[in-house]
């Protein structure tokens, strides 16, 4: 009998593999195709609080897979409290949260992580920390009768998430004011220089990023996506996030680090309103990433965890606020 982890991991893996396989057929397709500066198409609940990290990634891919009209999700109980019904046959998707607590080494008494942090250093030595993951099941608004029950609210939500990109003049390139200000003032954690060249890279030895000139890219989004990718690499060094395998040169760890950087740039792009595509030189890794995820589901979770940390690092440095929505535990996963 499959454990809760195995059941949910299978859904996560299948969704991620399906996304990567679609990119392998067209690697110039954005990781997140619904992104633009007006839409802010971030998975969230009815109050507008956004999901974060791995949940944001996976719910976003789910929205694209089923072409949901909004990225708004809620649990069965939340739907019931809103006075709406989940449609017959609708299948929920799991979201997960890692929670921490502490147990006394002698009595096995359990206390919350907040209580543990209030203890003195000596008192903390008497406890051992533990982490556990809780899963909750959520439905998209498209899987409910929300539009029928609240037509005015539905119209407002659709308008919020259906804004189209503003056309740019042929000779103009997309401009991102946040990244432009960072570049102008050299406010990133390491120097970023642009030179006339045909490659972009992060140098560990010099702790610096080198990019081709913006004018050398086919569009502005490609320039910023590449910059975010290299910024993602720069978060992995010892004095920052000290990412596992970052300093290893073998094929597996190199490929893993490239996937982490791809996902960091993709999620950071969502926060900044930039459609980020797979870098051309990484298109060859797509199949190997799928293989690694299929063979070991935990690989996906470790990669997502590192990508989440990297994107949060960037967001915090750029003063982008990220909210986390916690939902109540829910048993209902399918409506008969």
mmCIF file of C-alpha atoms in Angstrom, residues 8-256:
data_model
loop_
_atom_site.group_PDB
_atom_site.id
_atom_site.type_symbol
_atom_site.label_atom_id
_atom_site.label_comp_id
_atom_site.label_asym_id
_atom_site.label_seq_id
_atom_site.Cartn_x
_atom_site.Cartn_y
_atom_site.Cartn_z
ATOM 1 C CA UNK A 8 1.424 12.810 -3.460
ATOM 2 C CA UNK A 9 4.976 12.536 -4.782
ATOM 3 C CA UNK A 10 3.635 10.624 -7.777
ATOM 4 C CA UNK A 11 1.344 13.549 -8.627
ATOM 5 C CA UNK A 12 4.156 16.067 -8.197
ATOM 6 C CA UNK A 13 6.570 14.025 -10.306
ATOM 7 C CA UNK A 14 4.069 13.371 -13.098
ATOM 8 C CA UNK A 15 3.229 17.069 -13.355
ATOM 9 C CA UNK A 16 6.873 18.169 -13.350
ATOM 10 C CA UNK A 17 7.944 15.521 -15.867
ATOM 11 C CA UNK A 18 5.051 16.444 -18.154
ATOM 12 C CA UNK A 19 6.154 20.088 -18.037
ATOM 13 C CA UNK A 20 9.803 19.311 -18.782
ATOM 14 C CA UNK A 21 8.840 16.934 -21.592
ATOM 15 C CA UNK A 22 6.749 19.694 -23.183
ATOM 16 C CA UNK A 23 9.775 21.987 -22.981
ATOM 17 C CA UNK A 24 11.974 19.338 -24.611
ATOM 18 C CA UNK A 25 9.710 19.521 -27.668
ATOM 19 C CA UNK A 26 9.997 23.316 -27.726
ATOM 20 C CA UNK A 27 12.714 24.584 -25.382
ATOM 21 C CA UNK A 28 11.995 28.198 -26.403
ATOM 22 C CA UNK A 29 8.626 27.939 -24.664
ATOM 23 C CA UNK A 30 8.597 29.785 -21.292
ATOM 24 C CA UNK A 31 8.624 27.814 -18.050
ATOM 25 C CA UNK A 32 5.577 29.866 -17.072
ATOM 26 C CA UNK A 33 3.611 30.958 -20.135
ATOM 27 C CA UNK A 34 0.960 32.992 -18.280
ATOM 28 C CA UNK A 35 3.448 35.514 -16.907
ATOM 29 C CA UNK A 36 3.396 39.186 -17.792
ATOM 30 C CA UNK A 37 3.784 42.419 -15.900
ATOM 31 C CA UNK A 38 0.015 43.009 -15.660
ATOM 32 C CA UNK A 39 -1.312 39.587 -14.813
ATOM 33 C CA UNK A 40 0.748 38.681 -11.726
ATOM 34 C CA UNK A 41 -0.581 35.152 -12.298
ATOM 35 C CA UNK A 42 0.541 33.715 -8.957
ATOM 36 C CA UNK A 43 -1.254 30.763 -7.310
ATOM 37 C CA UNK A 44 -3.224 32.182 -4.393
ATOM 38 C CA UNK A 45 -6.387 31.884 -2.326
ATOM 39 C CA UNK A 46 -9.549 33.987 -2.476
ATOM 40 C CA UNK A 47 -8.087 36.679 -0.215
ATOM 41 C CA UNK A 48 -5.132 37.128 -2.575
ATOM 42 C CA UNK A 49 -2.501 35.569 -0.325
ATOM 43 C CA UNK A 50 -0.078 33.662 -2.516
ATOM 44 C CA UNK A 51 1.330 30.179 -2.152
ATOM 45 C CA UNK A 52 5.102 30.000 -2.170
ATOM 46 C CA UNK A 53 7.976 27.760 -3.136
ATOM 47 C CA UNK A 54 7.277 24.295 -4.472
ATOM 48 C CA UNK A 55 3.533 24.771 -4.108
ATOM 49 C CA UNK A 56 3.726 27.884 -6.297
ATOM 50 C CA UNK A 57 5.697 25.991 -8.962
ATOM 51 C CA UNK A 58 3.390 23.000 -9.076
ATOM 52 C CA UNK A 59 0.089 24.886 -8.880
ATOM 53 C CA UNK A 60 1.320 27.174 -11.635
ATOM 54 C CA UNK A 61 2.096 24.187 -13.868
ATOM 55 C CA UNK A 62 -1.355 22.810 -12.992
ATOM 56 C CA UNK A 63 -2.983 26.070 -14.138
ATOM 57 C CA UNK A 64 -1.183 25.798 -17.468
ATOM 58 C CA UNK A 65 -2.001 22.121 -17.926
ATOM 59 C CA UNK A 66 -5.748 22.658 -17.501
ATOM 60 C CA UNK A 67 -5.805 26.258 -18.757
ATOM 61 C CA UNK A 68 -7.503 27.514 -15.610
ATOM 62 C CA UNK A 69 -8.838 31.058 -15.955
ATOM 63 C CA UNK A 70 -7.499 32.170 -12.579
ATOM 64 C CA UNK A 71 -4.738 30.856 -10.279
ATOM 65 C CA UNK A 72 -7.101 30.843 -7.288
ATOM 66 C CA UNK A 73 -7.278 27.662 -5.191
ATOM 67 C CA UNK A 74 -9.202 26.617 -2.094
ATOM 68 C CA UNK A 75 -9.877 23.512 -0.035
ATOM 69 C CA UNK A 76 -13.170 21.628 0.118
ATOM 70 C CA UNK A 77 -13.985 23.209 3.487
ATOM 71 C CA UNK A 78 -13.083 26.686 2.261
ATOM 72 C CA UNK A 79 -15.414 26.199 -0.711
ATOM 73 C CA UNK A 80 -18.184 25.096 1.620
ATOM 74 C CA UNK A 81 -17.615 28.133 3.850
ATOM 75 C CA UNK A 82 -17.953 30.346 0.763
ATOM 76 C CA UNK A 83 -21.280 28.706 -0.015
ATOM 77 C CA UNK A 84 -20.036 27.167 -3.264
ATOM 78 C CA UNK A 85 -19.874 23.573 -4.476
ATOM 79 C CA UNK A 86 -16.990 21.615 -5.957
ATOM 80 C CA UNK A 87 -18.093 20.216 -9.319
ATOM 81 C CA UNK A 88 -18.856 16.532 -9.685
ATOM 82 C CA UNK A 89 -15.799 14.514 -10.685
ATOM 83 C CA UNK A 90 -13.331 17.285 -9.780
ATOM 84 C CA UNK A 91 -10.001 15.947 -8.515
ATOM 85 C CA UNK A 92 -7.990 17.891 -5.936
ATOM 86 C CA UNK A 93 -4.247 18.503 -6.084
ATOM 87 C CA UNK A 94 -2.019 18.286 -2.990
ATOM 88 C CA UNK A 95 -0.052 21.136 -1.487
ATOM 89 C CA UNK A 96 2.483 20.513 1.235
ATOM 90 C CA UNK A 97 4.000 22.248 4.234
ATOM 91 C CA UNK A 98 7.027 21.316 6.308
ATOM 92 C CA UNK A 99 6.429 21.915 9.998
ATOM 93 C CA UNK A 100 8.947 21.853 12.836
ATOM 94 C CA UNK A 101 8.668 20.877 16.485
ATOM 95 C CA UNK A 102 10.950 19.696 19.276
ATOM 96 C CA UNK A 103 10.913 16.690 21.616
ATOM 97 C CA UNK A 104 12.467 16.524 25.068
ATOM 98 C CA UNK A 105 15.285 13.977 25.028
ATOM 99 C CA UNK A 106 14.254 12.431 28.348
ATOM 100 C CA UNK A 107 10.467 12.797 28.617
ATOM 101 C CA UNK A 108 9.676 12.951 24.878
ATOM 102 C CA UNK A 109 7.470 15.970 25.622
ATOM 103 C CA UNK A 110 6.564 17.786 22.396
ATOM 104 C CA UNK A 111 6.743 21.571 22.088
ATOM 105 C CA UNK A 112 6.225 23.884 19.120
ATOM 106 C CA UNK A 113 9.119 25.363 17.182
ATOM 107 C CA UNK A 114 8.184 28.830 18.472
ATOM 108 C CA UNK A 115 8.345 27.555 22.053
ATOM 109 C CA UNK A 116 11.706 25.940 21.319
ATOM 110 C CA UNK A 117 13.131 29.229 20.024
ATOM 111 C CA UNK A 118 12.149 30.965 23.261
ATOM 112 C CA UNK A 119 14.298 28.564 25.309
ATOM 113 C CA UNK A 120 17.819 29.418 26.392
ATOM 114 C CA UNK A 121 20.737 27.812 24.578
ATOM 115 C CA UNK A 122 21.259 25.414 27.474
ATOM 116 C CA UNK A 123 17.570 24.469 27.588
ATOM 117 C CA UNK A 124 17.521 23.841 23.832
ATOM 118 C CA UNK A 125 20.214 21.191 24.267
ATOM 119 C CA UNK A 126 17.644 19.116 26.176
ATOM 120 C CA UNK A 127 15.465 18.884 23.047
ATOM 121 C CA UNK A 128 15.834 17.321 19.609
ATOM 122 C CA UNK A 129 14.349 19.022 16.575
ATOM 123 C CA UNK A 130 12.011 17.164 14.241
ATOM 124 C CA UNK A 131 10.399 18.047 10.933
ATOM 125 C CA UNK A 132 7.327 16.582 9.304
ATOM 126 C CA UNK A 133 5.333 17.295 6.175
ATOM 127 C CA UNK A 134 1.578 17.818 6.057
ATOM 128 C CA UNK A 135 -0.427 17.577 2.866
ATOM 129 C CA UNK A 136 -3.652 19.406 2.046
ATOM 130 C CA UNK A 137 -5.902 19.025 -0.991
ATOM 131 C CA UNK A 138 -6.984 22.065 -3.014
ATOM 132 C CA UNK A 139 -9.282 22.782 -5.969
ATOM 133 C CA UNK A 140 -9.069 25.569 -8.547
ATOM 134 C CA UNK A 141 -12.047 27.944 -8.787
ATOM 135 C CA UNK A 142 -12.728 26.520 -12.263
ATOM 136 C CA UNK A 143 -13.564 23.250 -10.492
ATOM 137 C CA UNK A 144 -16.380 24.925 -8.543
ATOM 138 C CA UNK A 145 -19.627 26.791 -9.254
ATOM 139 C CA UNK A 146 -18.081 30.060 -8.027
ATOM 140 C CA UNK A 147 -18.731 31.826 -11.370
ATOM 141 C CA UNK A 148 -22.411 30.891 -11.208
ATOM 142 C CA UNK A 149 -22.793 31.736 -7.518
ATOM 143 C CA UNK A 150 -20.880 35.025 -7.566
ATOM 144 C CA UNK A 151 -20.834 36.359 -11.170
ATOM 145 C CA UNK A 152 -19.675 39.850 -10.179
ATOM 146 C CA UNK A 153 -16.756 38.592 -8.089
ATOM 147 C CA UNK A 154 -15.870 36.159 -10.878
ATOM 148 C CA UNK A 155 -15.754 38.953 -13.462
ATOM 149 C CA UNK A 156 -13.443 40.965 -11.207
ATOM 150 C CA UNK A 157 -11.112 37.986 -10.745
ATOM 151 C CA UNK A 158 -11.027 37.210 -14.464
ATOM 152 C CA UNK A 159 -10.216 40.827 -15.275
ATOM 153 C CA UNK A 160 -7.436 40.785 -12.691
ATOM 154 C CA UNK A 161 -5.702 37.837 -14.335
ATOM 155 C CA UNK A 162 -6.489 38.319 -18.025
ATOM 156 C CA UNK A 163 -4.527 41.481 -18.793
ATOM 157 C CA UNK A 164 -2.630 41.284 -22.063
ATOM 158 C CA UNK A 165 0.950 42.353 -22.690
ATOM 159 C CA UNK A 166 1.260 45.910 -23.867
ATOM 160 C CA UNK A 167 2.688 45.959 -27.404
ATOM 161 C CA UNK A 168 6.206 47.367 -27.603
ATOM 162 C CA UNK A 169 7.689 49.433 -30.367
ATOM 163 C CA UNK A 170 9.709 47.325 -32.766
ATOM 164 C CA UNK A 171 12.988 48.981 -31.800
ATOM 165 C CA UNK A 172 12.310 48.897 -28.056
ATOM 166 C CA UNK A 173 13.224 46.071 -25.718
ATOM 167 C CA UNK A 174 11.363 45.043 -22.589
ATOM 168 C CA UNK A 175 12.522 46.992 -19.543
ATOM 169 C CA UNK A 176 12.359 45.781 -15.950
ATOM 170 C CA UNK A 177 12.832 48.758 -13.608
ATOM 171 C CA UNK A 178 13.731 46.660 -10.553
ATOM 172 C CA UNK A 179 16.563 44.791 -12.266
ATOM 173 C CA UNK A 180 17.666 47.898 -14.154
ATOM 174 C CA UNK A 181 18.012 49.808 -10.891
ATOM 175 C CA UNK A 182 19.943 46.896 -9.385
ATOM 176 C CA UNK A 183 22.291 46.840 -12.375
ATOM 177 C CA UNK A 184 22.768 50.596 -12.413
ATOM 178 C CA UNK A 185 23.644 50.775 -8.722
ATOM 179 C CA UNK A 186 25.466 47.403 -8.617
ATOM 180 C CA UNK A 187 23.241 46.310 -5.743
ATOM 181 C CA UNK A 188 23.481 42.541 -6.249
ATOM 182 C CA UNK A 189 25.565 40.424 -3.844
ATOM 183 C CA UNK A 190 28.362 40.230 -6.405
ATOM 184 C CA UNK A 191 29.456 42.451 -9.316
ATOM 185 C CA UNK A 192 27.529 42.115 -12.602
ATOM 186 C CA UNK A 193 29.212 43.299 -15.769
ATOM 187 C CA UNK A 194 27.934 43.383 -19.346
ATOM 188 C CA UNK A 195 30.432 43.033 -22.184
ATOM 189 C CA UNK A 196 30.267 42.290 -25.887
ATOM 190 C CA UNK A 197 30.520 38.483 -25.864
ATOM 191 C CA UNK A 198 28.663 35.314 -26.785
ATOM 192 C CA UNK A 199 28.390 33.746 -23.322
ATOM 193 C CA UNK A 200 27.011 34.419 -19.862
ATOM 194 C CA UNK A 201 28.527 32.916 -16.737
ATOM 195 C CA UNK A 202 29.022 33.165 -12.994
ATOM 196 C CA UNK A 203 32.660 32.914 -11.881
ATOM 197 C CA UNK A 204 33.076 31.199 -8.509
ATOM 198 C CA UNK A 205 36.729 32.245 -8.198
ATOM 199 C CA UNK A 206 35.971 35.924 -8.842
ATOM 200 C CA UNK A 207 32.458 35.865 -7.375
ATOM 201 C CA UNK A 208 31.173 37.855 -10.328
ATOM 202 C CA UNK A 209 28.628 37.601 -13.154
ATOM 203 C CA UNK A 210 29.419 38.381 -16.782
ATOM 204 C CA UNK A 211 26.633 38.917 -19.331
ATOM 205 C CA UNK A 212 26.543 39.816 -23.037
ATOM 206 C CA UNK A 213 25.191 43.258 -23.840
ATOM 207 C CA UNK A 214 21.410 43.521 -23.666
ATOM 208 C CA UNK A 215 21.364 44.518 -27.345
ATOM 209 C CA UNK A 216 22.855 41.114 -28.224
ATOM 210 C CA UNK A 217 19.747 39.274 -26.989
ATOM 211 C CA UNK A 218 16.699 38.649 -29.165
ATOM 212 C CA UNK A 219 14.489 40.438 -26.622
ATOM 213 C CA UNK A 220 14.584 42.025 -23.193
ATOM 214 C CA UNK A 221 13.057 39.019 -21.451
ATOM 215 C CA UNK A 222 15.915 36.802 -22.663
ATOM 216 C CA UNK A 223 18.468 39.206 -21.196
ATOM 217 C CA UNK A 224 16.784 39.375 -17.797
ATOM 218 C CA UNK A 225 16.089 35.623 -17.767
ATOM 219 C CA UNK A 226 19.792 34.952 -18.357
ATOM 220 C CA UNK A 227 20.728 37.449 -15.663
ATOM 221 C CA UNK A 228 18.378 35.787 -13.149
ATOM 222 C CA UNK A 229 19.859 32.389 -14.069
ATOM 223 C CA UNK A 230 23.389 33.578 -13.263
ATOM 224 C CA UNK A 231 22.152 35.337 -10.128
ATOM 225 C CA UNK A 232 20.668 31.973 -9.173
ATOM 226 C CA UNK A 233 24.096 30.340 -9.495
ATOM 227 C CA UNK A 234 25.667 33.074 -7.378
ATOM 228 C CA UNK A 235 23.364 32.236 -4.452
ATOM 229 C CA UNK A 236 24.919 28.770 -4.107
ATOM 230 C CA UNK A 237 28.332 29.697 -2.694
ATOM 231 C CA UNK A 238 29.363 28.872 0.874
ATOM 232 C CA UNK A 239 28.891 32.350 2.331
ATOM 233 C CA UNK A 240 25.312 32.514 0.970
ATOM 234 C CA UNK A 241 23.155 29.383 0.675
ATOM 235 C CA UNK A 242 26.019 26.853 0.549
ATOM 236 C CA UNK A 243 24.102 24.660 -1.900
ATOM 237 C CA UNK A 244 24.803 20.925 -1.828
ATOM 238 C CA UNK A 245 26.870 19.756 -4.793
ATOM 239 C CA UNK A 246 27.563 23.341 -5.884
ATOM 240 C CA UNK A 247 31.326 22.840 -5.961
ATOM 241 C CA UNK A 248 31.202 19.361 -7.523
ATOM 242 C CA UNK A 249 32.260 19.083 -11.161
ATOM 243 C CA UNK A 250 30.722 15.711 -12.028
ATOM 244 C CA UNK A 251 28.038 15.523 -14.709
ATOM 245 C CA UNK A 252 25.169 14.785 -12.293
ATOM 246 C CA UNK A 253 25.811 17.685 -9.914
ATOM 247 C CA UNK A 254 26.530 20.083 -12.768
ATOM 248 C CA UNK A 255 23.233 19.153 -14.423
ATOM 249 C CA UNK A 256 21.415 19.412 -11.094
#
